[in-house]
Coordinates of C-alpha atoms in Angstrom, one line a residue:
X1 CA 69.7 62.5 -112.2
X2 CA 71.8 59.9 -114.0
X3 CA 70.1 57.2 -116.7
X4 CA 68.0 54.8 -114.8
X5 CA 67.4 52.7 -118.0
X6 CA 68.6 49.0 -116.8
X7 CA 67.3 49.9 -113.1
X8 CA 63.8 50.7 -114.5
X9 CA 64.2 47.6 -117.0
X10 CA 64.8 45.6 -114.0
X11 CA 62.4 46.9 -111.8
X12 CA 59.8 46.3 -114.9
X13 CA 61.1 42.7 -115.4
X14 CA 60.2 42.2 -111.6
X15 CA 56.9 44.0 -111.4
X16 CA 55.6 42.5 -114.8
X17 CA 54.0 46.1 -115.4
X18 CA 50.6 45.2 -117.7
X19 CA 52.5 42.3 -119.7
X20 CA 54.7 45.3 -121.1
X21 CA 58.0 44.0 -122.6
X22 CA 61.3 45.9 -123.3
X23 CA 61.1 45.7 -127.0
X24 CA 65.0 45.3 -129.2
X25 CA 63.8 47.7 -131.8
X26 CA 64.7 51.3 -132.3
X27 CA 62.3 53.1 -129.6
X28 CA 59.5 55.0 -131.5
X29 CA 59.7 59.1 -131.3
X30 CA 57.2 61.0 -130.6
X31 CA 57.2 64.5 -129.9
X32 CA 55.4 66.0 -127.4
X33 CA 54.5 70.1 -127.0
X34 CA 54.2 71.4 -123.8
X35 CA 54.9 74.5 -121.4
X36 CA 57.5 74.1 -118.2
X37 CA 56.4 74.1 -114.6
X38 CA 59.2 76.7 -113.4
X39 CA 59.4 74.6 -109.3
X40 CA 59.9 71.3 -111.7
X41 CA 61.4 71.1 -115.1
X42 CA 60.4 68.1 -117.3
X43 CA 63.1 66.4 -119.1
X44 CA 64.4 63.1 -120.4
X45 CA 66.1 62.6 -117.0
X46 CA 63.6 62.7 -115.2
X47 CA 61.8 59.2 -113.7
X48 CA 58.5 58.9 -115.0
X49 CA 59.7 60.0 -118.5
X50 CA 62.2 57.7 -118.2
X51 CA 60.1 55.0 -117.2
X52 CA 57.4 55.5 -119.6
X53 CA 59.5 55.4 -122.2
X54 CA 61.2 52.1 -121.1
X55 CA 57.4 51.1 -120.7
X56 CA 56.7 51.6 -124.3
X57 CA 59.9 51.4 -126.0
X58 CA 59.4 54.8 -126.8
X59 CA 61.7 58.1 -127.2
X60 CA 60.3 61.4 -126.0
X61 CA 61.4 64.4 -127.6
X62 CA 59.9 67.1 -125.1
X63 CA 59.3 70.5 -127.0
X64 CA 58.7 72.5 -123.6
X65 CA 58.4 76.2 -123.9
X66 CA 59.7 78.4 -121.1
X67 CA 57.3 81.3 -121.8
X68 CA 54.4 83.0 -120.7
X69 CA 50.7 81.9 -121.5
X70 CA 50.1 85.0 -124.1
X71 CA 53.9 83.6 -125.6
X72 CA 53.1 80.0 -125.5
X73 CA 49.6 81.1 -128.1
X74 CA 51.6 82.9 -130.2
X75 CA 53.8 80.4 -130.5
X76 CA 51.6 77.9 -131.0
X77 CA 49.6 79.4 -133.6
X78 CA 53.0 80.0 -135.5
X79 CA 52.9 76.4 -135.0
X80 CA 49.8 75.9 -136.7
X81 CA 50.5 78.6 -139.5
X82 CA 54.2 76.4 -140.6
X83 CA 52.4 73.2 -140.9
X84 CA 55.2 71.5 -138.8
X85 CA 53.2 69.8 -136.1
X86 CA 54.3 67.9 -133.0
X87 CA 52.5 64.3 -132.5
X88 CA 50.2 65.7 -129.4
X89 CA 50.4 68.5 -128.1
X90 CA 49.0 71.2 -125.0
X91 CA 46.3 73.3 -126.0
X92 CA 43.2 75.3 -125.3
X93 CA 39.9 75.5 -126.7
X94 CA 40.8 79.4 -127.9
X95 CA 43.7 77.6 -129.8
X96 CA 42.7 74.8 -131.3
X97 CA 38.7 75.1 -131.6
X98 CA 38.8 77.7 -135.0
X99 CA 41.2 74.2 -136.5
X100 CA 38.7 71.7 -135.9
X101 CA 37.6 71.2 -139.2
X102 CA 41.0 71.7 -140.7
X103 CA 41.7 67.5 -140.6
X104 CA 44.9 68.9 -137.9
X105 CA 44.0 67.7 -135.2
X106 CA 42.9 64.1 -134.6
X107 CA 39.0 63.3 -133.8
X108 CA 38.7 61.0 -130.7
X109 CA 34.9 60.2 -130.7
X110 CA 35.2 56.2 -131.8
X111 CA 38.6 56.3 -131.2
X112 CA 38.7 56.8 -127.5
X113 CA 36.3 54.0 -126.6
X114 CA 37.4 51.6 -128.7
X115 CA 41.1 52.1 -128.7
X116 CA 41.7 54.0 -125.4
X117 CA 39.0 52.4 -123.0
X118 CA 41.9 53.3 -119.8
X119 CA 41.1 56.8 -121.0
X120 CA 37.8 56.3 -121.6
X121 CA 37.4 54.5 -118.3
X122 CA 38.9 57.2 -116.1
X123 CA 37.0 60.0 -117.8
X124 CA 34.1 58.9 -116.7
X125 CA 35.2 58.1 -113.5
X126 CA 36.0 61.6 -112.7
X127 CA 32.5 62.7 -114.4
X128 CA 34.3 64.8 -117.1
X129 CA 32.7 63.1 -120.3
X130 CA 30.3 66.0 -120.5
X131 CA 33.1 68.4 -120.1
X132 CA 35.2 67.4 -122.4
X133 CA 32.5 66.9 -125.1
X134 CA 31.8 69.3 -127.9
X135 CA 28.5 70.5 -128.5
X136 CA 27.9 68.4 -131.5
X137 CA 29.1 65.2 -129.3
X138 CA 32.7 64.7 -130.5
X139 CA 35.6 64.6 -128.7
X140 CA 38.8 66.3 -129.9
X141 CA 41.4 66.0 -126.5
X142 CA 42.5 63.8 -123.5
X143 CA 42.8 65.4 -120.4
X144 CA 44.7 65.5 -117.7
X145 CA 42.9 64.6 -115.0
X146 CA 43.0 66.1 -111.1
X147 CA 41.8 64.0 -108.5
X148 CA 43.2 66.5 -105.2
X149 CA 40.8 68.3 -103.3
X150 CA 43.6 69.9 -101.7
X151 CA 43.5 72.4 -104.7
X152 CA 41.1 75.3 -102.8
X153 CA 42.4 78.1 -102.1
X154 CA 41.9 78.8 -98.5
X155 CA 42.3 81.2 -95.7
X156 CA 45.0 81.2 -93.0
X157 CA 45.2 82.9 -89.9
X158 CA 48.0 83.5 -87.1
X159 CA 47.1 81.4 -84.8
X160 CA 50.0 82.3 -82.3
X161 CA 48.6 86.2 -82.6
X162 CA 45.0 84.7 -82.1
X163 CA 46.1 82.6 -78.6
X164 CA 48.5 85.4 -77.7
X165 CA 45.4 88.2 -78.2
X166 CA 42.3 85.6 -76.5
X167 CA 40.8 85.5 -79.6
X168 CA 38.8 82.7 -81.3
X169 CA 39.2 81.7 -85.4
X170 CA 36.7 84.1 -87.3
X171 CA 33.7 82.5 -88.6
X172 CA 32.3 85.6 -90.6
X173 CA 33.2 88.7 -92.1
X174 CA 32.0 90.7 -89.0
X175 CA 34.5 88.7 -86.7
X176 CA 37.2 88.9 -89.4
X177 CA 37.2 92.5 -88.7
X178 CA 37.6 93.0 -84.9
X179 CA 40.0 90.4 -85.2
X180 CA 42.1 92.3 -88.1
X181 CA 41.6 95.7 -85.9
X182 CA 43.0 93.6 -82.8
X183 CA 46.5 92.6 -84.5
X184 CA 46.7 95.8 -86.0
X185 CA 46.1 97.1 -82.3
X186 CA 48.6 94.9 -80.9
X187 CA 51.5 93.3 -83.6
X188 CA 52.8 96.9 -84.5
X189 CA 53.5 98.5 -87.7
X190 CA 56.0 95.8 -89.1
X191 CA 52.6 93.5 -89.3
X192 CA 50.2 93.1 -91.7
X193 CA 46.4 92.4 -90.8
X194 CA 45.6 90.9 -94.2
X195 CA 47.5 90.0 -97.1
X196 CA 47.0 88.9 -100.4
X197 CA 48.7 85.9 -101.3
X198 CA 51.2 84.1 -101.3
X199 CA 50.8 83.3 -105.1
X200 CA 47.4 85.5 -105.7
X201 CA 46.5 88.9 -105.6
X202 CA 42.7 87.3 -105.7
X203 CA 39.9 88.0 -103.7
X204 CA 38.5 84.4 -103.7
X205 CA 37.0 83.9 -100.4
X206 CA 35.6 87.6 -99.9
X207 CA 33.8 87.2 -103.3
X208 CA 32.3 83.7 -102.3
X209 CA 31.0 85.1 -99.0
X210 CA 29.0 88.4 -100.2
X211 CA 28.0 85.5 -103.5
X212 CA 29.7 87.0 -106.0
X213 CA 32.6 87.1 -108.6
X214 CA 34.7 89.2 -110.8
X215 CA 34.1 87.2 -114.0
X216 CA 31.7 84.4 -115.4
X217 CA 30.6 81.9 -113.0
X218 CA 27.7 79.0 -112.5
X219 CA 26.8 80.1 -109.4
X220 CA 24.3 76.9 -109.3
X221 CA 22.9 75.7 -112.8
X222 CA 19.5 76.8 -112.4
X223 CA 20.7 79.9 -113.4
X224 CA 23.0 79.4 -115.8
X225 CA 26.5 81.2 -116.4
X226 CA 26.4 84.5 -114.9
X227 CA 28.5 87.7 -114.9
X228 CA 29.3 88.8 -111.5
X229 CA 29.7 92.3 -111.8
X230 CA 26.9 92.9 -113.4
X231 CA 24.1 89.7 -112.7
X232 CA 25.3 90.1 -108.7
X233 CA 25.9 93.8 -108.6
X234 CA 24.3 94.5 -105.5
X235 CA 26.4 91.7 -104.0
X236 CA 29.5 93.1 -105.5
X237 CA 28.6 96.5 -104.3
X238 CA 28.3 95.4 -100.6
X239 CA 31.5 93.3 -100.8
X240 CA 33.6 96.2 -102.2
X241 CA 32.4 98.6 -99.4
X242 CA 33.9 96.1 -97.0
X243 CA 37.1 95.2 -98.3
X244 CA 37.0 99.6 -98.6
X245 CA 36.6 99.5 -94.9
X246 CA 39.4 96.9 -94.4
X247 CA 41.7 98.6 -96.8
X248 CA 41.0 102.5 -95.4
X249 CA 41.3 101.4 -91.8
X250 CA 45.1 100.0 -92.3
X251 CA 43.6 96.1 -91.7
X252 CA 44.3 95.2 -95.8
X253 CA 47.9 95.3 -97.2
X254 CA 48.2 98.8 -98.8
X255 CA 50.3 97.3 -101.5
X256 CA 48.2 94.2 -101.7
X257 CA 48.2 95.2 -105.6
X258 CA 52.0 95.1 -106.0
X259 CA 53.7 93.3 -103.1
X260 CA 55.7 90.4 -105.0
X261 CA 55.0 86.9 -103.9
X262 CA 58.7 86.7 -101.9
X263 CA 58.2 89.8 -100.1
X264 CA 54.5 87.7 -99.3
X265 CA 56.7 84.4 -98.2
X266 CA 58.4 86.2 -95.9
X267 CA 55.9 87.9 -94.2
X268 CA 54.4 84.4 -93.7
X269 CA 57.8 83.0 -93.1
X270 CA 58.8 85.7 -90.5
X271 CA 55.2 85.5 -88.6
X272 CA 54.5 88.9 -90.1
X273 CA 51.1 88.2 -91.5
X274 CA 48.0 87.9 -89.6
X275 CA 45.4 86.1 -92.5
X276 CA 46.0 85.3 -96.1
X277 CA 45.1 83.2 -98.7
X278 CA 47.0 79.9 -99.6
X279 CA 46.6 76.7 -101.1
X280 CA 45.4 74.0 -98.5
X281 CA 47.9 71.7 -99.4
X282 CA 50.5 74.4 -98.2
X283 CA 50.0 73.1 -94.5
X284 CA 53.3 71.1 -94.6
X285 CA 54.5 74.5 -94.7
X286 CA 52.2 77.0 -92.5
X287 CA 51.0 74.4 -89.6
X288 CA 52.8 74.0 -85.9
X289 CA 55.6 71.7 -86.7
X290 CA 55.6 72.7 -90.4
X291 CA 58.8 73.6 -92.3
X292 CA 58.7 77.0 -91.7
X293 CA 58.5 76.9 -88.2
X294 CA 55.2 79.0 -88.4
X295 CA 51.9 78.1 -86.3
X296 CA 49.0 79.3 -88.6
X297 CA 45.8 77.5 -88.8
X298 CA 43.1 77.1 -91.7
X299 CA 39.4 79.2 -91.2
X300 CA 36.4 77.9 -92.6
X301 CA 35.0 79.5 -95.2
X302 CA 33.8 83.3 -94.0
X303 CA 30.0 83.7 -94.0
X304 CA 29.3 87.0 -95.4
X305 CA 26.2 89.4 -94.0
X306 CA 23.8 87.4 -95.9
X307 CA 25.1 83.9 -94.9
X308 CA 26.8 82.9 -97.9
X309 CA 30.4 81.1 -98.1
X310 CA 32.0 78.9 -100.3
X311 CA 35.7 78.0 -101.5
X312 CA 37.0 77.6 -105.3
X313 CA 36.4 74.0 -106.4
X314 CA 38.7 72.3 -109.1
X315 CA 37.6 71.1 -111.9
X316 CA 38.7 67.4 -113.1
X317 CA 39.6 68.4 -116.6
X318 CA 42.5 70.6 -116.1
X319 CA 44.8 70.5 -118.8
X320 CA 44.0 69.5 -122.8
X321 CA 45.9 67.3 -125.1
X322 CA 45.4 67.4 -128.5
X323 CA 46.6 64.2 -131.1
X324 CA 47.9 65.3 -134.5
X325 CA 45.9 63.3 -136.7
X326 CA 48.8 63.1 -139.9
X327 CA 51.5 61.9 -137.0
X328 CA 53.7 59.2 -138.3
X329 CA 53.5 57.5 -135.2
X330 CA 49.5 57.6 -134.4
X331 CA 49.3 54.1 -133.5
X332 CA 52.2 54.5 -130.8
X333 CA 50.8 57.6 -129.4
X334 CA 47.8 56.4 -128.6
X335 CA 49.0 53.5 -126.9
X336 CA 50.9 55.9 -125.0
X337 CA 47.8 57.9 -124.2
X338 CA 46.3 54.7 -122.7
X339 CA 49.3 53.6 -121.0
X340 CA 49.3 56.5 -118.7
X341 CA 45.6 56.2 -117.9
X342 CA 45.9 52.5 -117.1
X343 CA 46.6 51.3 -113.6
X344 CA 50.5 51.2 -114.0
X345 CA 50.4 54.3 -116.3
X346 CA 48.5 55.9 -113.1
X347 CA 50.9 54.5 -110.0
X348 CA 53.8 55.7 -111.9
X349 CA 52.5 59.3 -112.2
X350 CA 50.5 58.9 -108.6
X351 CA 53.7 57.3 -106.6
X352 CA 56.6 57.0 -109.0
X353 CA 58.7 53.7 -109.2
X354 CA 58.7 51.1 -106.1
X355 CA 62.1 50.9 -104.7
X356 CA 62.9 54.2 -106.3
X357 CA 60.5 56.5 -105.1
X358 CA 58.3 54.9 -102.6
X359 CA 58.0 51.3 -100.8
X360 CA 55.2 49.2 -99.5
X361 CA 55.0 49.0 -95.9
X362 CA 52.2 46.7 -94.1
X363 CA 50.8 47.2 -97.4
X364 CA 50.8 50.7 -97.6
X365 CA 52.6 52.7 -100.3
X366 CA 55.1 55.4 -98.5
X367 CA 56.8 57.9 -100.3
X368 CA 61.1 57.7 -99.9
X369 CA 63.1 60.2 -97.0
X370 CA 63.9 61.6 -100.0
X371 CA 60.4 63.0 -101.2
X372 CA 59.3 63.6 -97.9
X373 CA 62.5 65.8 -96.6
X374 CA 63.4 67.3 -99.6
X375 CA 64.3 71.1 -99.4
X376 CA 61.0 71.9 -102.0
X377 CA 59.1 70.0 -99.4
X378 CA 57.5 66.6 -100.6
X379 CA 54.9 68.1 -103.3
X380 CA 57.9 69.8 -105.2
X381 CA 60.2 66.9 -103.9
X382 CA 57.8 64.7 -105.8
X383 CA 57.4 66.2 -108.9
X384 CA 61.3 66.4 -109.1
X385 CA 60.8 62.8 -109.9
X386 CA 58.1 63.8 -112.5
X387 CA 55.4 62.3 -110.0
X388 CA 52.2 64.6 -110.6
X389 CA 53.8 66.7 -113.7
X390 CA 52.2 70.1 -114.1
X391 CA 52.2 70.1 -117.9
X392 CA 52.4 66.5 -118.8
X393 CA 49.1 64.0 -119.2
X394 CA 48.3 61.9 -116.5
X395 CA 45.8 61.3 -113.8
X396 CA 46.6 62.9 -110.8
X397 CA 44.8 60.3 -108.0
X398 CA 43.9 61.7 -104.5
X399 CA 45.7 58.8 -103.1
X400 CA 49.0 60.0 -104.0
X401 CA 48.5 63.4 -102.2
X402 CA 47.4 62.1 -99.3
X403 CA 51.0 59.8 -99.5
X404 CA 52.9 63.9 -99.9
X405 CA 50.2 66.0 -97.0
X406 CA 49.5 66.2 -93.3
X407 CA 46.8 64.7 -91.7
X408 CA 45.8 68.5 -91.3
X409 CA 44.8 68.8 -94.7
X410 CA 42.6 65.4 -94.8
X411 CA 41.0 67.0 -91.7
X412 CA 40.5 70.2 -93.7
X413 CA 39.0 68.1 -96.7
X414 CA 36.6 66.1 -94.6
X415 CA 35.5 69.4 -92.7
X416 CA 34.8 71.5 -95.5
X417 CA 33.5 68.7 -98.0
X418 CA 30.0 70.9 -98.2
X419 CA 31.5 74.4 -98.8
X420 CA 33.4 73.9 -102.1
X421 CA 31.4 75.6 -104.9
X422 CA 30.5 73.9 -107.7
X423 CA 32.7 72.5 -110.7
X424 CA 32.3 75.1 -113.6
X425 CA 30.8 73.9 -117.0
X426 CA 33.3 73.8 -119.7
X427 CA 31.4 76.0 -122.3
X428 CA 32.2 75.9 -125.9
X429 CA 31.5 78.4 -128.5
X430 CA 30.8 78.6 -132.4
X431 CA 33.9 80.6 -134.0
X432 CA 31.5 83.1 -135.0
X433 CA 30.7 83.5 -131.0
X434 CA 33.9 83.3 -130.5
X435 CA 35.1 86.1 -132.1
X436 CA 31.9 88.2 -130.9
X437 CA 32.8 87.6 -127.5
X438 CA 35.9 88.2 -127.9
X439 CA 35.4 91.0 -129.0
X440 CA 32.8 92.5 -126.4
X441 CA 34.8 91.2 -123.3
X442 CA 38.0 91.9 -124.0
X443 CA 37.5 95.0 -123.6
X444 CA 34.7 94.7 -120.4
X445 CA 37.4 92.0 -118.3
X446 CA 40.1 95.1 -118.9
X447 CA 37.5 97.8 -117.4
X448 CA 36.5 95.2 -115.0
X449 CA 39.9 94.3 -113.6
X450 CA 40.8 98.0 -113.7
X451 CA 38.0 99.5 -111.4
X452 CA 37.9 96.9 -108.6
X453 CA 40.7 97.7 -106.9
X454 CA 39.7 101.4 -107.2
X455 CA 36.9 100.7 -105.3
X456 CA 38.8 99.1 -102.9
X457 CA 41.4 101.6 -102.2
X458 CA 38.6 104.9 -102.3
X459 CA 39.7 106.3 -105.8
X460 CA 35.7 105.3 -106.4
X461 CA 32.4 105.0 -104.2
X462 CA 30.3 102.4 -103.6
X463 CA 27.4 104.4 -104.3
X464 CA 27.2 106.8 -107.3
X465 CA 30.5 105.8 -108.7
X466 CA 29.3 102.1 -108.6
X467 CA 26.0 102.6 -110.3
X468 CA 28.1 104.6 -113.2
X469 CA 30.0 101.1 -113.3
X470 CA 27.0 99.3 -113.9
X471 CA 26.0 101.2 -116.5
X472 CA 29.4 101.6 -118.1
X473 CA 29.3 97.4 -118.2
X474 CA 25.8 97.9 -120.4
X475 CA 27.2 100.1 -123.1
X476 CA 29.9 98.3 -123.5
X477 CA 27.9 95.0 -124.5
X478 CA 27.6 93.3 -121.4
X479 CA 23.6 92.4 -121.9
X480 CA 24.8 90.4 -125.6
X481 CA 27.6 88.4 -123.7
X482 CA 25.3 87.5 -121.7
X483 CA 23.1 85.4 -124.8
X484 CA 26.1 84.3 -126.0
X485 CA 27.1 82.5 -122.7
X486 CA 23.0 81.7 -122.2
X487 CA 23.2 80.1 -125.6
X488 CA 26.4 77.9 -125.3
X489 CA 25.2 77.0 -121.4
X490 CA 22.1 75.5 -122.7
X491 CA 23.8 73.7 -125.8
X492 CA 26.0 72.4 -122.1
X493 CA 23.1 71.0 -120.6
X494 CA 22.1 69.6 -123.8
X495 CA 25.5 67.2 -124.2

């Protein structure tokens, strides 16, 4: 994308963006750390960069690492170790929470009211002020903010196969079943009942209906943080036997464990899958008239034998940002900080640039032909632009997806409002139960994620073989987790 620097000066000079001028002076640098988002790579080309740092007068220098999440930690920590540290940077409470009271890391708790009220503002807009509140009442990072609803992972179903077959869209696990025996009956062997994915080998939506899950989770806040395994073991146990039944009978993908997510997509892509899991905001894809030229519709949450359901619920605070608090350039980042949570710091990274990447008609923002027909489809074709940027602070406004998805998926929001589980708390811990936890369930989430699927697939029962489970998760320390996570939930409620 070639330099847009005197059409994004113009375009400012027009739009009079907050009373922002395009300083003469050298632009300030300020280096930001960060990981990439492999369907959209951030760079000093790209728009919203671009325009932010026309905005500000600024220079980014983007430190983006390519790596995994275990590579990104250690190389963050060898960050840390050097002393060399970028001007804000991505972390994680694991990361950065043992630093706190090393003076690295700026404190935000006066600062953010007084000399970031945009961010301050949309925090509690989004009701994340708790969340993003230590125990003690500071405040340490800015967040990136998510304002989709569009981010549940939801179930999909063939809705040719259904209309072909006679047969209605499933309402619970009991219907789910003679409808997975009836394509199996009927599509051949080069179809697949149920599949696991595209993008997740998860069993959200089975978990949610039999209510319960493979790791922590608030399953309401009366009760606190619980461990599903072990505080919703009889729920576990029943939901195992049945995802046993679908995966003995030939109804759940055999290789569900190891079937890689393009073999998935074309499955999906080739009308070769009967139900699967996929974000909901993949309809511009999977619907009648969709860009794969696929006709699969959405199914409302499963209710399980005992009349739960639910689907996975975002919460607002999904990324952390983290100020150095020796930069040389404070001052600048945190006007930058506020910028981007202002109004025009929150259009750009909601709708881009006007003219550029979408245009008021009747009033009405509308994204370009070239976001809406781009070969990524329009929520990739967007973020080619740097419009909602995985990895880079901003608030990401509802309004702005609704400009990329079908009306399908504003149906599916208003439909299923009442089923999305609740936000989770964000917890945080002492070092000292850091480390204890740590050490306890490191080992339990490796047992954990190791036996499931055994259970699934027969290696194990449901009955004797489940109870030895249960007990295994005791001596291995379960029971002391569990006051560690009781303790830092009520310090939580406490905020």
């Amino acid at each position: 994308m070639k330099k847009l620097s005197l059409v994004l000066a113009l375009v400012f000079a027009l739009a009079g963006l907050g009373g922002i001028s395009l300083a003469e002076e050298e632009p300030v640098t300020i280096e930001f750390m960060t990981t990439e988002f492999v369907n959209a790579a951030l760079t000093n080309e790209t728009l919203t960069i671009q325009a932010l740092e026309e905005a500000l007068n600024i220079h980014l220098e983007l430190n983006i690492s390519t790596a995994s999440a275990e590579d990104y930690a250690e190389k963050f920590n060898l960050m840390l170790a050097g002393g060399d540290y970028p001007d804000i940077m991505l972390g994680t409470a694991e990361l950065v929470n043992p630093y706190l009271d090393t003076g690295i890391f700026l404190e935000l708790t006066e600062i953010m009211p007084e000399r970031m009220p945009n961010v301050y503002e949309q925090v509690q807009a989004y009701g994340a002020l708790k969340d993003i509140t230590s125990d003690d009442g500071k405040l340490w990072f800015i967040p990136k903010l998510e304002g989709s609803v569009a981010m549940w992972e939801i179930d999909w179903i063939n809705q040719d196969w259904l209309d072909e077959l006679g047969l209605e869209i499933p309402t619970n696990t009991d219907e789910l079943y003679e409808v997975l025996k009836a394509f199996k009956e009927n599509k051949g062997e080069d179809c697949i009942p149920l599949i696991m994915g595209p993008w997740s080998d998860k069993l959200h939506n089975f978990y949610f209906a039999f209510n319960t899950w493979p790791t922590w989770r608030m399953f309401n806040e009366e009760d606190g943080m619980e461990y599903g395994p072990y505080d919703h073991a009889e729920e576990m146990r029943a939901c195992l036997a049945y995802l046993n039944k679908l995966y003995t009978e030939g109804l759940l993908d055999n290789q569900y464990l190891t079937r890689d997510d393009d073999s998935i997509n074309a499955l999906i892509s080739n009308n070769q899958a009967g139900y699967f899991y996929a974000w909901a905001d993949d309809a511009s894809r999977l619907i009648e008239g969709g860009t794969l030229g696929v006709n699969y519709s959405y199914v409302d949450p499963l209710e399980g034998p005992e009349g739960y359901s639910g689907w996975f619920g975002c919460n607002p605070v999904t990324n952390r940002y983290y100020i150095n608090a020796h930069s040389e350039v404070l001052d600048k980042v945190i006007e930058m900080c506020d910028y981007i949570f202002s109004e025009e710091g929150r259009n750009l990274f909601t709708w881009g640039v006007d003219g550029v990447t979408y245009n008021v008609v009747d009033g009405e923002k509308q994204f370009v032909p070239e976001i809406m027909e781009s070969s990524a489809g329009p929520l990739d074709g967007r973020r080619q632009f740097g419009i909602n940027p995985v990895t880079f602070l901003h608030v990401s406004e509802w309004e702005g997806w609704l400009g990329v998805l079908p009306e399908y998926v504003t149906m599916i929001a208003a439909n299923t409002a009442d089923s999305v589980t609740p936000a989770q708390p964000v917890l945080a811990g002492t070092p000292e139960e850091e480390t204890e936890l740590a050490n306890i369930m490191t080992d339990i989430t490796k047992y954990v994620d190791s036996q499931l699927p055994l259970f699934v697939n027969g290696t194990l029962n449901t009955e004797g073989d489940f109870d030895a489970f249960i007990a295994q998760l005791e001596d291995m320390g379960i029971l002391e987790a569990k006051e560690i996570k009781d303790a830092q939930f009520e310090r939580w409620q406490n905020r």
